[in-house]
CSV table of C-alpha atoms in Angstrom, one decimal:
chain,number,residue,atom,x,y,z
A,1,MET,CA,-6.2,6.5,15.6
A,2,SER,CA,-7.6,7.3,12.2
A,3,THR,CA,-7.4,10.7,10.5
A,4,SER,CA,-10.2,12.3,8.4
A,5,PHE,CA,-9.9,15.0,5.8
A,6,HIS,CA,-12.2,17.6,4.4
A,7,ILE,CA,-11.2,20.1,1.7
A,8,ASP,CA,-13.3,22.8,0.0
A,9,PRO,CA,-13.6,21.4,-3.6
A,10,SER,CA,-13.3,24.9,-5.0
A,11,LEU,CA,-9.6,24.9,-3.9
A,12,LEU,CA,-8.8,21.8,-6.0
A,13,PRO,CA,-7.7,21.6,-9.6
A,14,SER,CA,-10.3,20.8,-12.2
A,15,GLU,CA,-10.0,18.0,-14.7
A,16,ASP,CA,-8.9,20.5,-17.3
A,17,ASP,CA,-6.2,21.7,-14.8
A,18,VAL,CA,-5.0,18.1,-14.3
A,19,ARG,CA,-4.7,17.6,-18.0
A,20,ARG,CA,-2.8,20.8,-18.4
A,21,TYR,CA,-0.4,19.7,-15.6
A,22,GLU,CA,0.1,16.4,-17.5
A,23,GLU,CA,1.0,18.4,-20.6
A,24,THR,CA,3.2,21.1,-19.0
A,25,GLY,CA,4.6,19.4,-15.9
A,26,TYR,CA,3.6,22.1,-13.5
A,27,TYR,CA,0.6,23.6,-11.8
A,28,VAL,CA,0.0,26.9,-9.9
A,29,THR,CA,-2.5,26.8,-7.1
A,30,LYS,CA,-5.1,29.4,-6.1
A,31,THR,CA,-4.3,31.4,-2.9
A,32,VAL,CA,-5.1,28.5,-0.5
A,33,LEU,CA,-2.5,28.7,2.4
A,34,PRO,CA,-3.3,30.9,5.5
A,35,HIS,CA,-0.7,33.7,6.0
A,36,ASP,CA,-0.4,32.9,9.7
A,37,LEU,CA,0.6,29.3,8.8
A,38,LEU,CA,3.3,30.5,6.5
A,39,ASP,CA,4.5,33.0,9.1
A,40,ARG,CA,4.8,30.3,11.8
A,41,CYS,CA,6.8,28.2,9.4
A,42,ALA,CA,9.2,31.1,8.7
A,43,VAL,CA,9.8,31.5,12.5
A,44,ALA,CA,10.3,27.7,12.8
A,45,ILE,CA,12.9,27.7,9.9
A,46,ALA,CA,14.7,30.6,11.5
A,47,GLU,CA,14.8,28.7,14.8
A,48,HIS,CA,16.0,25.6,13.0
A,49,HIS,CA,18.9,27.6,11.6
A,50,GLN,CA,19.7,28.6,15.1
A,51,GLY,CA,20.0,25.0,16.2
A,52,ARG,CA,16.5,24.2,17.6
A,53,ARG,CA,15.3,20.6,17.0
A,54,ASP,CA,12.0,19.3,18.3
A,55,HIS,CA,13.0,15.8,17.2
A,56,LYS,CA,16.4,14.3,16.6
A,57,LEU,CA,16.9,12.0,13.6
A,58,PRO,CA,19.3,9.1,13.4
A,59,LYS,CA,22.5,9.8,11.6
A,60,ALA,CA,22.1,9.6,7.8
A,61,ARG,CA,23.5,11.3,4.7
A,62,TYR,CA,21.3,14.3,4.4
A,63,THR,CA,22.0,18.1,4.3
A,64,ASP,CA,21.0,20.1,7.3
A,65,TRP,CA,22.6,23.6,7.2
A,66,LYS,CA,23.9,25.1,10.4
A,67,PRO,CA,25.8,28.2,11.4
A,68,GLY,CA,29.4,27.9,10.1
A,69,ASP,CA,28.4,26.2,6.9
A,70,GLY,CA,28.7,29.3,4.8
A,71,ASP,CA,26.6,32.2,3.6
A,72,GLY,CA,25.2,30.7,0.4
A,73,VAL,CA,21.9,28.9,-0.1
A,74,ARG,CA,20.8,27.1,3.0
A,75,ASN,CA,19.3,23.7,2.5
A,76,ASN,CA,17.8,21.8,5.4
A,77,GLU,CA,16.5,18.4,4.4
A,78,PHE,CA,13.9,16.3,6.3
A,79,CYS,CA,13.1,19.5,8.2
A,80,SER,CA,9.5,18.6,9.0
A,81,LEU,CA,10.7,15.4,10.7
A,82,GLN,CA,12.8,17.5,13.0
A,83,ASN,CA,10.8,20.7,13.5
A,84,ASP,CA,7.1,20.7,14.4
A,85,GLY,CA,6.5,24.2,13.0
A,86,VAL,CA,7.7,23.1,9.6
A,87,LYS,CA,5.7,19.9,9.9
A,88,GLU,CA,2.5,21.9,10.4
A,89,LEU,CA,3.0,23.4,6.9
A,90,ALA,CA,4.3,20.3,5.2
A,91,MET,CA,1.4,18.2,6.3
A,92,PHE,CA,-1.3,20.8,5.6
A,93,PRO,CA,-4.1,18.7,4.1
A,94,VAL,CA,-4.8,20.9,1.0
A,95,ILE,CA,-1.3,20.2,-0.2
A,96,GLY,CA,-1.9,16.5,-0.3
A,97,ALA,CA,-5.4,16.9,-1.7
A,98,ILE,CA,-4.2,18.9,-4.7
A,99,ALA,CA,-1.3,16.5,-5.2
A,100,ALA,CA,-3.6,13.5,-5.2
A,101,ARG,CA,-5.7,15.1,-8.0
A,102,LEU,CA,-2.6,16.0,-10.1
A,103,ALA,CA,-1.1,12.5,-9.7
A,104,ARG,CA,-4.4,10.7,-10.0
A,105,SER,CA,-3.6,8.8,-6.9
A,106,PRO,CA,-6.0,8.0,-4.0
A,107,LEU,CA,-3.2,8.5,-1.5
A,108,ILE,CA,-0.3,10.9,-1.0
A,109,ARG,CA,2.6,10.3,1.4
A,110,LEU,CA,5.5,12.6,2.2
A,111,PHE,CA,8.8,11.5,0.7
A,112,ASP,CA,11.0,14.3,2.1
A,113,ASP,CA,11.1,18.1,2.4
A,114,GLN,CA,13.7,20.9,2.2
A,115,ALA,CA,13.6,24.3,3.8
A,116,ILE,CA,15.5,26.5,1.3
A,117,TYR,CA,16.8,29.9,2.3
A,118,LYS,CA,18.2,31.9,-0.6
A,119,PRO,CA,20.1,34.9,0.6
A,120,THR,CA,20.2,38.2,-1.3
A,121,ASP,CA,23.1,38.5,-3.7
A,122,GLN,CA,23.1,42.3,-3.3
A,123,GLY,CA,26.4,43.6,-1.9
A,124,SER,CA,28.0,40.1,-1.8
A,125,ASN,CA,30.2,38.0,-3.9
A,126,SER,CA,28.0,34.9,-3.5
A,127,ASN,CA,25.8,33.4,-6.2
A,128,SER,CA,22.4,32.0,-5.0
A,129,THR,CA,21.6,30.4,-8.4
A,130,VAL,CA,20.3,26.9,-8.2
A,131,GLY,CA,21.1,25.0,-11.4
A,132,TRP,CA,18.9,22.9,-13.7
A,133,HIS,CA,17.9,19.5,-12.4
A,134,THR,CA,15.0,17.1,-12.1
A,135,ASP,CA,13.9,15.6,-8.8
A,136,HIS,CA,13.7,12.2,-10.4
A,137,SER,CA,17.4,12.2,-10.9
A,138,TYR,CA,17.9,12.0,-7.1
A,139,TRP,CA,15.1,9.4,-6.6
A,140,SER,CA,16.5,6.4,-8.6
A,141,THR,CA,15.3,4.0,-5.9
A,142,CYS,CA,11.7,5.0,-6.5
A,143,THR,CA,9.4,2.9,-8.7
A,144,SER,CA,6.9,5.7,-9.4
A,145,ASN,CA,6.8,8.0,-12.4
A,146,LYS,CA,4.1,10.2,-10.8
A,147,MET,CA,5.9,11.7,-7.8
A,148,LEU,CA,5.8,15.5,-7.6
A,149,THR,CA,6.9,18.4,-5.5
A,150,ALA,CA,5.0,21.2,-3.9
A,151,TRP,CA,7.1,24.3,-3.9
A,152,ILE,CA,5.8,26.7,-1.1
A,153,PRO,CA,7.3,30.1,-0.8
A,154,LEU,CA,6.6,31.8,2.5
A,155,HIS,CA,6.1,35.2,0.9
A,156,ASP,CA,5.5,36.7,-2.6
A,157,THR,CA,8.0,35.6,-5.2
A,158,SER,CA,9.2,37.2,-8.4
A,159,VAL,CA,12.0,37.0,-11.0
A,160,ALA,CA,13.9,39.5,-8.8
A,161,ASN,CA,14.0,37.3,-5.7
A,162,GLY,CA,15.0,34.1,-7.6
A,163,THR,CA,11.6,32.3,-7.8
A,164,LEU,CA,11.4,28.8,-9.1
A,165,THR,CA,11.6,28.4,-12.9
A,166,VAL,CA,10.4,25.3,-14.8
A,167,VAL,CA,10.9,24.2,-18.4
A,168,GLU,CA,7.4,23.6,-19.7
A,169,GLY,CA,6.9,20.1,-21.1
A,170,SER,CA,10.3,18.9,-20.1
A,171,HIS,CA,8.9,16.1,-18.0
A,172,LEU,CA,8.1,14.4,-21.3
A,173,TRP,CA,11.7,14.6,-22.7
A,174,ARG,CA,14.0,11.6,-22.7
A,175,GLU,CA,17.0,14.0,-22.3
A,176,SER,CA,15.8,15.4,-19.0
A,177,GLU,CA,15.5,12.2,-17.1
A,178,HIS,CA,18.8,12.2,-15.3
A,179,VAL,CA,19.7,15.9,-15.3
A,180,ARG,CA,21.3,16.9,-12.0
A,181,GLN,CA,23.2,20.2,-12.5
A,182,PHE,CA,22.1,21.7,-9.1
A,183,ASN,CA,25.4,23.4,-8.6
A,184,ASN,CA,25.9,24.6,-12.2
A,185,VAL,CA,25.1,28.4,-12.1
A,186,ASP,CA,25.2,28.8,-15.9
A,187,LEU,CA,21.4,28.6,-16.6
A,188,GLU,CA,21.9,29.7,-20.2
A,189,SER,CA,23.7,26.5,-21.2
A,190,LEU,CA,20.9,24.1,-20.6
A,191,GLY,CA,20.0,23.5,-24.3
A,192,ARG,CA,23.6,23.0,-25.2
A,193,TRP,CA,24.4,20.3,-22.8
A,194,ILE,CA,21.2,18.3,-23.1
A,195,GLY,CA,21.4,18.6,-26.9
A,196,ARG,CA,18.0,20.1,-27.4
A,197,ASP,CA,16.7,23.5,-28.7
A,198,ILE,CA,14.7,25.1,-25.9
A,199,PRO,CA,12.7,28.1,-26.9
A,200,ASP,CA,12.6,31.0,-24.5
A,201,SER,CA,8.8,30.6,-24.3
A,202,ALA,CA,9.2,27.3,-22.6
A,203,ILE,CA,11.1,28.8,-19.7
A,204,LYS,CA,8.5,29.7,-17.1
A,205,PRO,CA,9.3,31.6,-13.9
A,206,ILE,CA,6.7,30.9,-11.3
A,207,VAL,CA,5.5,34.2,-9.9
A,208,LEU,CA,3.4,33.7,-6.8
A,209,LYS,CA,1.6,35.7,-4.2
A,210,LYS,CA,1.8,34.8,-0.6
A,211,GLY,CA,-0.5,31.9,0.0
A,212,GLN,CA,-0.1,30.4,-3.5
A,213,PHE,CA,2.3,27.6,-4.3
A,214,SER,CA,3.2,25.4,-7.2
A,215,PHE,CA,3.6,21.8,-8.1
A,216,HIS,CA,6.1,20.3,-10.6
A,217,HIS,CA,6.4,16.8,-11.9
A,218,MET,CA,9.4,14.7,-10.8
A,219,ARG,CA,10.9,14.7,-14.3
A,220,ALA,CA,10.3,18.5,-14.9
A,221,LEU,CA,13.5,20.5,-15.4
A,222,HIS,CA,13.6,23.3,-12.9
A,223,ALA,CA,16.1,25.8,-11.5
A,224,SER,CA,16.1,29.3,-9.9
A,225,ALA,CA,18.0,32.5,-10.8
A,226,PRO,CA,20.0,34.6,-8.4
A,227,ASN,CA,18.1,36.5,-5.7
A,228,ILE,CA,18.8,40.2,-6.5
A,229,ALA,CA,16.1,41.5,-4.2
A,230,PRO,CA,17.2,43.1,-0.9
A,231,TYR,CA,15.8,40.3,1.3
A,232,PRO,CA,16.2,36.5,1.4
A,233,ARG,CA,13.8,34.2,-0.4
A,234,ILE,CA,12.5,31.4,1.8
A,235,ALA,CA,10.6,28.4,0.6
A,236,LEU,CA,9.6,24.9,1.7
A,237,ALA,CA,9.9,22.2,-1.0
A,238,VAL,CA,7.6,19.2,-0.1
A,239,HIS,CA,8.4,16.1,-2.1
A,240,LEU,CA,5.5,13.8,-2.4
A,241,GLN,CA,5.0,10.1,-3.4
A,242,ASP,CA,1.8,8.6,-4.8
A,243,GLU,CA,0.3,5.4,-3.4
A,244,ASP,CA,2.0,3.1,-5.9
A,245,ASN,CA,5.6,4.2,-5.1
A,246,HIS,CA,7.9,1.8,-3.4
A,247,TYR,CA,11.6,1.0,-3.1
A,248,GLN,CA,13.6,-0.6,-5.9
A,249,PRO,CA,17.3,-1.5,-5.7
A,250,PHE,CA,19.4,0.7,-8.0
A,251,SER,CA,23.1,0.9,-8.8
A,252,SER,CA,25.3,3.7,-10.1
A,253,THR,CA,27.3,3.4,-13.3
A,254,ASP,CA,30.2,1.9,-11.4
A,255,GLY,CA,28.0,-0.8,-9.9
A,256,GLN,CA,27.7,0.6,-6.4
A,257,PRO,CA,24.3,0.4,-4.8
A,258,ILE,CA,22.5,3.7,-4.4
A,259,VAL,CA,21.5,4.4,-0.8
A,260,LEU,CA,19.4,7.4,-0.1
A,261,ALA,CA,19.1,9.0,3.3
A,262,HIS,CA,15.5,7.9,3.3
A,263,ASP,CA,16.7,4.3,3.2
A,264,GLN,CA,18.8,4.8,6.3
A,265,LEU,CA,15.9,6.5,8.2
A,266,CYS,CA,12.9,4.2,7.5
A,267,ARG,CA,12.0,0.7,8.7
A,268,ARG,CA,12.5,-2.4,6.6
A,269,ASP,CA,9.7,-4.3,4.9
A,270,GLU,CA,9.1,-8.1,5.0
A,271,ASN,CA,11.8,-8.6,2.4
A,272,GLY,CA,14.4,-6.5,4.3
A,273,MET,CA,14.1,-3.6,1.9
A,274,PRO,CA,13.5,0.1,2.8
A,275,ASP,CA,9.7,0.6,3.4
A,276,TYR,CA,8.6,3.8,1.7
A,277,SER,CA,5.3,3.6,3.5
A,278,ASP,CA,6.8,3.8,7.0
A,279,PRO,CA,4.4,6.3,8.7
A,280,CYS,CA,7.1,7.6,10.9
A,281,VAL,CA,9.2,8.8,8.0
A,282,PHE,CA,6.7,9.0,5.2
A,283,PRO,CA,3.4,10.1,6.8
A,284,THR,CA,0.2,10.3,4.8
A,285,LEU,CA,-0.8,13.8,3.8
A,286,TRP,CA,-4.0,12.7,2.0
A,287,SER,CA,-6.2,9.7,1.6
A,288,GLU,CA,-9.5,9.5,-0.3
A,289,ARG,CA,-10.5,6.7,2.0
A,290,ALA,CA,-10.4,9.2,4.9
A,291,VAL,CA,-12.4,12.0,3.2
A,292,THR,CA,-15.4,13.3,5.1
A,293,ALA,CA,-18.4,14.9,3.5
């Protein structure tokens, strides 16, 4: 069965917006997501935390927070493949349509997603900081250099509740290619350990109203400060691949082959390699060939 798409063109980035994204490494959307869609996803994530699964995945090495795993940041990967309420948001067509414009790709597929629950740090000894990293550093088996992430908060975000922060232009830096300091809570030390002077003006907290979301390039440095608001911050990060992306073998510095959870979940192609176009694991969010007038 074929799928067709129609999106109001006024919701999409202009050519100037796309060029700006290519220069800065991030893009903030207009208010395009229905509030009731976000509210349903919030309920679905809460139920996921309580143990509900609409679909069971094969065993693979991915993170899927459950009660008893601690009171820090909750990270549930491949959530949309397990939970229909999360899938409804992750597959919302305007997300893929905007991504296609930004990546200049005629087709956008899901790569994976993460439901991220950042608890309040008020009155606790925990630290909900997420350290500086690039998504590319975790995707070494991908051939594309145009992959991107839609970061979708389910409510308003601010500096106080630990919104996403990006380093403008860092996707163009050689030094940022393999940064993976996710668990390093010292956000002030970035310039020191990558050996580059980073002006304060390049650090961009993404402040959003409910219904807005942001995109960042796979090589863009990003992090988030502690949540000092009196309520949790909940977001869905939807990682997206352009049409040209496919699997490539890659080894660690000690010669061990890198195996992503994606590789364990998807089918094999004709050469016996993981197939990053497997529609069961990497469904299509957007295709120009399926656009209706």
